[in-house]
Coordinates of C-alpha atoms in Angstrom, one line a residue:
D132 CA 0.0 0.1 -0.1
K133 CA 1.1 3.6 -0.3
S134 CA 1.8 4.3 3.4
G135 CA 4.0 1.4 3.5
Q136 CA 5.9 2.5 0.5
G137 CA 6.3 6.0 2.1
I138 CA 7.8 4.5 5.3
I139 CA 10.3 2.5 3.2
Q140 CA 11.3 5.4 1.3
S141 CA 11.7 7.7 4.4
L142 CA 13.7 5.2 6.3
F143 CA 16.4 5.4 3.8
Y144 CA 16.8 9.2 4.5
I145 CA 16.4 8.7 8.2
T146 CA 19.3 6.2 8.4
Y147 CA 21.2 8.4 6.1
T148 CA 21.1 11.3 8.4
V149 CA 21.4 9.4 11.7
S150 CA 24.6 7.6 10.5
S151 CA 26.3 10.6 9.2
G152 CA 28.5 10.7 12.5
M153 CA 29.7 7.1 11.9
S154 CA 31.3 7.9 8.6
G155 CA 34.2 9.8 10.3
I156 CA 35.0 6.9 12.5
F157 CA 35.0 4.4 9.5
L158 CA 37.2 6.9 7.6
S159 CA 39.9 7.0 10.5
F160 CA 40.2 3.3 10.3
I161 CA 40.1 2.6 6.6
G162 CA 41.5 4.6 3.7
P163 CA 39.1 6.9 1.8
A164 CA 39.4 5.2 -1.4
T165 CA 38.8 1.8 -0.1
L166 CA 35.7 3.0 2.0
F167 CA 34.2 5.0 -1.0
G168 CA 34.6 2.0 -3.4
T169 CA 33.4 -0.5 -1.0
S170 CA 30.3 1.5 0.0
Q171 CA 29.4 2.2 -3.5
L172 CA 29.7 -1.5 -4.7
L173 CA 27.6 -2.6 -1.6
S174 CA 25.0 -0.1 -2.0
G175 CA 24.7 -1.0 -5.7
L176 CA 24.6 -4.7 -5.1
L177 CA 21.8 -4.1 -2.5
S178 CA 19.8 -2.0 -5.1
L179 CA 19.8 -4.9 -7.4
L180 CA 18.1 -6.9 -4.7
I181 CA 15.2 -4.5 -4.0
P182 CA 12.7 -5.9 -6.5
F183 CA 13.2 -9.5 -5.2
I184 CA 13.0 -8.6 -1.6
A185 CA 10.1 -6.1 -2.0
D186 CA 8.0 -9.1 -3.2
Q187 CA 9.0 -11.4 -0.3
N188 CA 9.1 -9.4 2.9
P189 CA 8.4 -5.6 3.6
L190 CA 10.5 -5.8 6.7
A191 CA 13.4 -7.0 4.7
T192 CA 12.9 -4.2 2.4
I193 CA 13.0 -1.7 5.1
A194 CA 16.2 -3.2 6.5
L195 CA 17.7 -3.1 3.1
R196 CA 17.0 0.5 2.5
S197 CA 18.3 1.4 5.9
V198 CA 21.6 -0.3 5.2
Q199 CA 21.7 1.7 1.9
G200 CA 21.3 4.9 3.6
I201 CA 24.2 4.1 5.9
L202 CA 26.5 3.2 3.1
L203 CA 25.5 6.3 1.0
V204 CA 26.1 8.7 3.8
I205 CA 29.7 7.5 3.7
C206 CA 30.0 8.3 0.2
Y207 CA 28.6 11.7 0.5
F208 CA 31.0 12.7 3.4
L209 CA 33.9 11.2 1.5
S210 CA 32.9 13.4 -1.6
L211 CA 32.9 16.4 0.7
I212 CA 36.4 15.8 1.8
K213 CA 37.8 15.0 -1.7
S214 CA 36.3 18.3 -3.3

């Protein structure tokens, strides 16, 4: 339904915002190039799974979108450092 889709879409941005502080911690342990490439690769692979998981279980879709939000906030902050 529409409300479920809205929740799934908004959780991506909620976790994106909440996890922004963690990106600095990861950056101090892992180099920026490795961290950027790994987070982009994992986020892309998870995007490929969305159609299959969405048909199976809405809670798994919520978890998947939340993980994507965490991965992409890392990419965002790394792009700020590089520029």
